[in-house]
CSV table of C-alpha atoms in Angstrom, one decimal:
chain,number,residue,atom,x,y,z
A,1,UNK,CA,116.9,107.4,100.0
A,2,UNK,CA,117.8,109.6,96.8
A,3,UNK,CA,121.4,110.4,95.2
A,4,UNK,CA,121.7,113.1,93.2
A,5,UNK,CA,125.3,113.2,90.4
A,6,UNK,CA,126.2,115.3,87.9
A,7,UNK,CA,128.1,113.8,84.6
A,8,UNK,CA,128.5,115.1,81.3
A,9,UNK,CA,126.2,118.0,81.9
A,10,UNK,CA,123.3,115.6,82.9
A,11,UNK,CA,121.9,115.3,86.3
A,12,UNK,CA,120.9,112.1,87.6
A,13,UNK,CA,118.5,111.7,90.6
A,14,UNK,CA,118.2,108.2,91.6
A,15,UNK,CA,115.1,107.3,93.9
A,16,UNK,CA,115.9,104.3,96.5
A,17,UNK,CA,114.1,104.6,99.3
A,18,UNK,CA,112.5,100.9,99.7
A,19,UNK,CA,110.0,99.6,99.9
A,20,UNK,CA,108.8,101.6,97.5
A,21,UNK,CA,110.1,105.1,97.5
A,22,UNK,CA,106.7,105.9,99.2
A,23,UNK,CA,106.7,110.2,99.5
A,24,UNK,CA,106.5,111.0,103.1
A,25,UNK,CA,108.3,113.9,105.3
A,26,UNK,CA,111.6,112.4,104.8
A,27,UNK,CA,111.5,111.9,101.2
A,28,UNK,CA,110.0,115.1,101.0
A,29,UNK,CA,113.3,117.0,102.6
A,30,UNK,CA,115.9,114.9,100.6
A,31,UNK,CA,114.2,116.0,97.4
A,32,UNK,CA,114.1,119.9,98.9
A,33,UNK,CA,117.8,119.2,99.4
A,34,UNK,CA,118.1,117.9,96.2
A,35,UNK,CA,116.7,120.4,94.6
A,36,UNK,CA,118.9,123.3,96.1
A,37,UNK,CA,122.1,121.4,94.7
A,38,UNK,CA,120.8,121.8,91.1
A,39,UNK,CA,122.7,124.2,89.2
A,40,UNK,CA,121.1,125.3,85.7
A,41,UNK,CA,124.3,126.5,84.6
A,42,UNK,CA,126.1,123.0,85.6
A,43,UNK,CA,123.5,120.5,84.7
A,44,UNK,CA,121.4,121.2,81.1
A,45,UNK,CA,119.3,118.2,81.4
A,46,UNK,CA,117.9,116.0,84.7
A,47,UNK,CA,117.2,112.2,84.6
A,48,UNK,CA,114.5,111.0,87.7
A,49,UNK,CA,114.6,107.3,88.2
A,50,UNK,CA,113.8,104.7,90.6
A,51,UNK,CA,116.6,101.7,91.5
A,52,UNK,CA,114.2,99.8,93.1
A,53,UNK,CA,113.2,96.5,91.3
A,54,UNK,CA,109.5,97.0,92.2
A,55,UNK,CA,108.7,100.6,90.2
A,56,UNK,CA,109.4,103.9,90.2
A,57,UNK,CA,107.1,105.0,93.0
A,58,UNK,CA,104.1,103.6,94.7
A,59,UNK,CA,102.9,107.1,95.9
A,60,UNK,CA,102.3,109.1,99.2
A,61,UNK,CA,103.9,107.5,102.5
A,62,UNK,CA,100.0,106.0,103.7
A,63,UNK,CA,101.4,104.6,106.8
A,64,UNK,CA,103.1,107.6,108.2
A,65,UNK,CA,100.0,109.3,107.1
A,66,UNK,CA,97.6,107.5,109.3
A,67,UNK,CA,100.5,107.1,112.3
A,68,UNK,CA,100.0,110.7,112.1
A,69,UNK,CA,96.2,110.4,112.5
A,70,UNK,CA,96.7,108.2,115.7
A,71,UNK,CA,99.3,110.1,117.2
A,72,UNK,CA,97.1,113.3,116.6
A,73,UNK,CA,93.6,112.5,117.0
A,74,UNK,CA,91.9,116.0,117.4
A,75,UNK,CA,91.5,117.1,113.9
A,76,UNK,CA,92.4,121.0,114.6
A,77,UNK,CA,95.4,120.3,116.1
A,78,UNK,CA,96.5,117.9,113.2
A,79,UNK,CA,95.3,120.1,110.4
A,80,UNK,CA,98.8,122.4,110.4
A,81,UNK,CA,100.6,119.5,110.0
A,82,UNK,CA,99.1,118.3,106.7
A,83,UNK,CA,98.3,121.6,105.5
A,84,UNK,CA,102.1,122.1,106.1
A,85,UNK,CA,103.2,118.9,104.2
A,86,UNK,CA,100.7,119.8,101.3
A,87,UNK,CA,102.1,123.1,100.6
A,88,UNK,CA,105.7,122.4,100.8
A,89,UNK,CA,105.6,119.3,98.2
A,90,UNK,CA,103.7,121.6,96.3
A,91,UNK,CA,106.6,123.9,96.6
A,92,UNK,CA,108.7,120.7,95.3
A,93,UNK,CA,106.5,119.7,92.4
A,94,UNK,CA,106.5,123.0,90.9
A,95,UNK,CA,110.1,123.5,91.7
A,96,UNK,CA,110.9,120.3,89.4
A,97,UNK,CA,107.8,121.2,87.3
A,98,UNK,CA,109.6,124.9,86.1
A,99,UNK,CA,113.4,124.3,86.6
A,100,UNK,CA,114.5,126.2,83.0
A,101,UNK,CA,116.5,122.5,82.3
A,102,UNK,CA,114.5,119.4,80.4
A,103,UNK,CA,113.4,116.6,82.8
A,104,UNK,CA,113.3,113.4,81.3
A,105,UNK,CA,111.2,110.7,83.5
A,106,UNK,CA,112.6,107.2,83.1
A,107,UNK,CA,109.3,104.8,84.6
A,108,UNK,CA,109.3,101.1,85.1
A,109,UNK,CA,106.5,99.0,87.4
A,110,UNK,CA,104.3,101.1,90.2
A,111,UNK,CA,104.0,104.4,89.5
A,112,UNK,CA,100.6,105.1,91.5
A,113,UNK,CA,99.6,108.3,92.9
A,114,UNK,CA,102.1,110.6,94.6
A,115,UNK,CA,104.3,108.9,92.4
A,116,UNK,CA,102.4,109.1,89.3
A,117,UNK,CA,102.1,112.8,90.4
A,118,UNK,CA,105.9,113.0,90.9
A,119,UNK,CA,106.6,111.8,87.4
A,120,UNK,CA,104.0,114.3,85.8
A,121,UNK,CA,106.3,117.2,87.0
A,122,UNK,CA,108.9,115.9,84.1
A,123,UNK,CA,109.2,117.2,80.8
A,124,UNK,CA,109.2,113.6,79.0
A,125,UNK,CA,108.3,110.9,80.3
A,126,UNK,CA,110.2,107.5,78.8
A,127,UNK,CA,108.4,104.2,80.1
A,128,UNK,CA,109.5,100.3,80.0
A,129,UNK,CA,106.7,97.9,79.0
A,130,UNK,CA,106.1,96.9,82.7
A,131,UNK,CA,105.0,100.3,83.5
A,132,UNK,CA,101.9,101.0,85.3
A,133,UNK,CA,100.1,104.3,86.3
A,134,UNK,CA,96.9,105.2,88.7
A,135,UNK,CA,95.4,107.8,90.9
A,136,UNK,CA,93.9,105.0,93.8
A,137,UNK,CA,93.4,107.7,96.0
A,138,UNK,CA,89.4,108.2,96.0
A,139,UNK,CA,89.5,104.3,97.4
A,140,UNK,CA,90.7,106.2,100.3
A,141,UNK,CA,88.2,108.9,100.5
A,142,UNK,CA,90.6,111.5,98.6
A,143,UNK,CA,91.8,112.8,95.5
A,144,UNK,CA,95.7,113.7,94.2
A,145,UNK,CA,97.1,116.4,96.5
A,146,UNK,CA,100.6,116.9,95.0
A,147,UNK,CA,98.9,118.3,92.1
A,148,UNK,CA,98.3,115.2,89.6
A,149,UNK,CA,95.0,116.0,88.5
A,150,UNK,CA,95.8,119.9,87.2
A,151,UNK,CA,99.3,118.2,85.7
A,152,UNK,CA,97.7,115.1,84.3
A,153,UNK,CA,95.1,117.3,82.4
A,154,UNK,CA,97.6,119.3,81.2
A,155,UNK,CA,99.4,116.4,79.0
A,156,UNK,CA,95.9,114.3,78.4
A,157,UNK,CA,92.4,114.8,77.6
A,158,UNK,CA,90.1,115.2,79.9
A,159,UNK,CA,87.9,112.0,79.7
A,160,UNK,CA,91.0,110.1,80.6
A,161,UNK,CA,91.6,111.9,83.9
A,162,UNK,CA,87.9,111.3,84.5
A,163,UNK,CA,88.6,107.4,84.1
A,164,UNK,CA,92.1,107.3,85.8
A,165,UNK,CA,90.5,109.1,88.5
A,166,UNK,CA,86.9,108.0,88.7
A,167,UNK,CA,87.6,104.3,88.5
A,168,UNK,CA,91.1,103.9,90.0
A,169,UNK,CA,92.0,101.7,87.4
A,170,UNK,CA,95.5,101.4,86.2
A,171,UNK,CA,97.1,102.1,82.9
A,172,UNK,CA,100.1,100.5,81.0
A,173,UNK,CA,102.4,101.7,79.4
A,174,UNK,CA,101.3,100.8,75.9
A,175,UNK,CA,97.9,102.9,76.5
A,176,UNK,CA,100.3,105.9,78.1
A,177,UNK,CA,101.9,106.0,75.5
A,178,UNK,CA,99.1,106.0,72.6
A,179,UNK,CA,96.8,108.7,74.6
A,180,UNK,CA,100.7,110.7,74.5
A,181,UNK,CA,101.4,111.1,78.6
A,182,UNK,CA,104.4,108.2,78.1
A,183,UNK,CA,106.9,109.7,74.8
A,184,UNK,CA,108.0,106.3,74.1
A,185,UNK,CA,107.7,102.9,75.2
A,186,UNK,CA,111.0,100.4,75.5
A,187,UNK,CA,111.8,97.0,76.7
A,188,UNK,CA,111.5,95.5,80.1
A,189,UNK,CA,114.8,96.8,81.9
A,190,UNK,CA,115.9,99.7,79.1
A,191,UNK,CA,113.7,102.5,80.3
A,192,UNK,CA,117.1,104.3,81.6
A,193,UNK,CA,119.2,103.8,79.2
A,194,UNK,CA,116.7,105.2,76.7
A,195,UNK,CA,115.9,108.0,78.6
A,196,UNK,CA,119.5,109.0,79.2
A,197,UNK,CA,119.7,109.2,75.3
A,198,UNK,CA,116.6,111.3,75.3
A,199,UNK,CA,118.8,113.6,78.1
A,200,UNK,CA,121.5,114.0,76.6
A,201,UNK,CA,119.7,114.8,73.2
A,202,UNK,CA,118.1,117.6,74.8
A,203,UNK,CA,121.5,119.2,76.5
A,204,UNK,CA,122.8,119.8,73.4
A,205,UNK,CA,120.9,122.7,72.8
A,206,UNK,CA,121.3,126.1,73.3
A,207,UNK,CA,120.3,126.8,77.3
A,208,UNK,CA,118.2,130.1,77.2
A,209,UNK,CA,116.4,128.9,73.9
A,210,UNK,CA,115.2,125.5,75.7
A,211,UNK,CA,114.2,127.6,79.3
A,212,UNK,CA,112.5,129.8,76.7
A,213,UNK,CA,110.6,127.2,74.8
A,214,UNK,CA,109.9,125.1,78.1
A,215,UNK,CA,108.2,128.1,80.2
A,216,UNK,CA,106.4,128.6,76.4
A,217,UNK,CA,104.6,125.1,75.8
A,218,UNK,CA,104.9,124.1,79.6
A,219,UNK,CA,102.7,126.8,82.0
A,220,UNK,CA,102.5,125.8,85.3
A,221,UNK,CA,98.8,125.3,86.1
A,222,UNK,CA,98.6,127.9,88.9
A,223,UNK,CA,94.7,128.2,90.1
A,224,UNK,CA,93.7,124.7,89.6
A,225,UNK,CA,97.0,123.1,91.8
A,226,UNK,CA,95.6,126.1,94.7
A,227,UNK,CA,92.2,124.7,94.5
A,228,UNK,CA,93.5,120.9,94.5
A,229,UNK,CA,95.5,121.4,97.0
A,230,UNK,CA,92.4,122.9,99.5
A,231,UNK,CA,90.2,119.6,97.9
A,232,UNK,CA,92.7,117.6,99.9
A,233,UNK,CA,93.4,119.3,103.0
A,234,UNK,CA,90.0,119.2,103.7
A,235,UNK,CA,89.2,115.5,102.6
A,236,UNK,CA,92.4,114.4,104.6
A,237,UNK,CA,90.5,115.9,107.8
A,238,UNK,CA,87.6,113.3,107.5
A,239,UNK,CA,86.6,109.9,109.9
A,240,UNK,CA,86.2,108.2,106.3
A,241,UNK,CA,89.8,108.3,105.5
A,242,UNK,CA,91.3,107.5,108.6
A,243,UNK,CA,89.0,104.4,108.3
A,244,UNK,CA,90.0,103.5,104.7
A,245,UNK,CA,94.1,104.3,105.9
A,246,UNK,CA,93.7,102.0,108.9
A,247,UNK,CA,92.2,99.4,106.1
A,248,UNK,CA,94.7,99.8,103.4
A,249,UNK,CA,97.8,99.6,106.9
A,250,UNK,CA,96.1,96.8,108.8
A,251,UNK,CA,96.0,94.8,104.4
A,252,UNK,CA,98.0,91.1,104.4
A,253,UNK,CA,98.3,91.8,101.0
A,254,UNK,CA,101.9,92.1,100.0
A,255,UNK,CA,100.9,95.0,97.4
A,256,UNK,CA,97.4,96.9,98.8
A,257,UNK,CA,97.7,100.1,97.0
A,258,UNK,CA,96.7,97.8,93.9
């Protein structure tokens, strides 16, 4: 699902969980795992990148999700459960979000909302040309609820996160990177390779002056990712959702978050 190494000082977390490296309660305990193994002290930079031929993440696990809904159909008694998932990849995101180390993002095809929120957690973010990035989620009757929208408004401006969010649209990586969320664009297939240069770059400096200068230009976004995180336990709880999941579950097409 994800591997985790440790060479030359750089850590490398590889996601691999097909078909998509969709975030769902499994994912969500191999990155806590993953996450406990990182060693500041060992590791002075971390790479996050997808294997998968398809992109780097096409967001939340949507199937469990609504499996969940079935399974649980009173609303009260299912409410723990999400509320429970919400705030522990929280807890994730801002774990990666602060770690006193430099993240470097490497992004190639999907990266759509959970994922797109995953990736917004990194320091840099280092895109090929088939990169692709959306918030799809009010299609479904929500919004973000691993805090993209108080992350993404962070690195942009504000009308972009409107648009992004608003329309569900997509973005390449070519407008990413002009509007400054995406730190440089490469070719199809070198999005790794680039961004391991861009990791090791950043190990070379001195440890406590990058935490220093990281926790300076980088605050974590505290009341807003509280208040998003309410927005979508309470949306999640709605008859319109579970309508739009069963939709987006029951789709023929080979790609429906699209």
């Amino acid at each position: 699902m994800i591997e985790l190494k440790l060479e030359d000082g750089i850590y490398e977390l590889e996601l691999k969980a097909p078909p998509l490296n969709e975030i769902g309660l499994s994912m969500l305990m191999a990155l806590e795992k993953v996450l406990d193994r990182i060693d500041p002290a060992q590791g002075r930079a971390l790479l996050i990148y997808s294997s998968l031929p398809g992109g780097f993440s096409a967001g939340a696990d949507l199937r469990a999700l609504y499996a969940g809904m079935v399974a649980i159909p009173d609303p009260a008694q299912r409410a723990p459960l999400i509320d429970n998932f919400i705030d522990r990849i929280h807890a994730v995101a801002d774990r990666l979000d602060m770690l006193p180390i430099t993240t470097v993002g490497a992004i190639h095809g999907v990266c759509f909302g959970g994922g797109f929120e995953l990736a917004l957690t990194c320091d840099v973010l280092v895109a090929d040309k088939t990169a692709r990035f959306a918030f799809p989620e009010l299609r479904l009757g929500l919004v973000p609820g691993f805090g993209g929208i108080p992350r993404l408004k962070r690195d942009v401006g504000n009308a972009v996160v409107r648009d992004l969010l608003q329309t569900g649209r997509s973005m390449n990586a070519k407008r990413a990177q002009n509007i400054g969320l995406v730190s440089q664009m490469v070719a199809q297939g070198k999005h790794v390779q680039a961004a391991r240069a861009t990791a090791k770059q950043a190990a070379r400096f001195d440890a406590d002056a990058n935490a220093t200068c990281k926790a300076f230009i980088k605050p974590l976004p505290t009341a807003e990712l509280a208040q998003e995180k309410e927005h979508f336990k309470r949306l999640a709880q709605r008859p319109a959702v579970q309508t739009a999941l069963k939709k987006f579950v029951e789709s023929t097409d080979l790609r429906p978050y699209l």
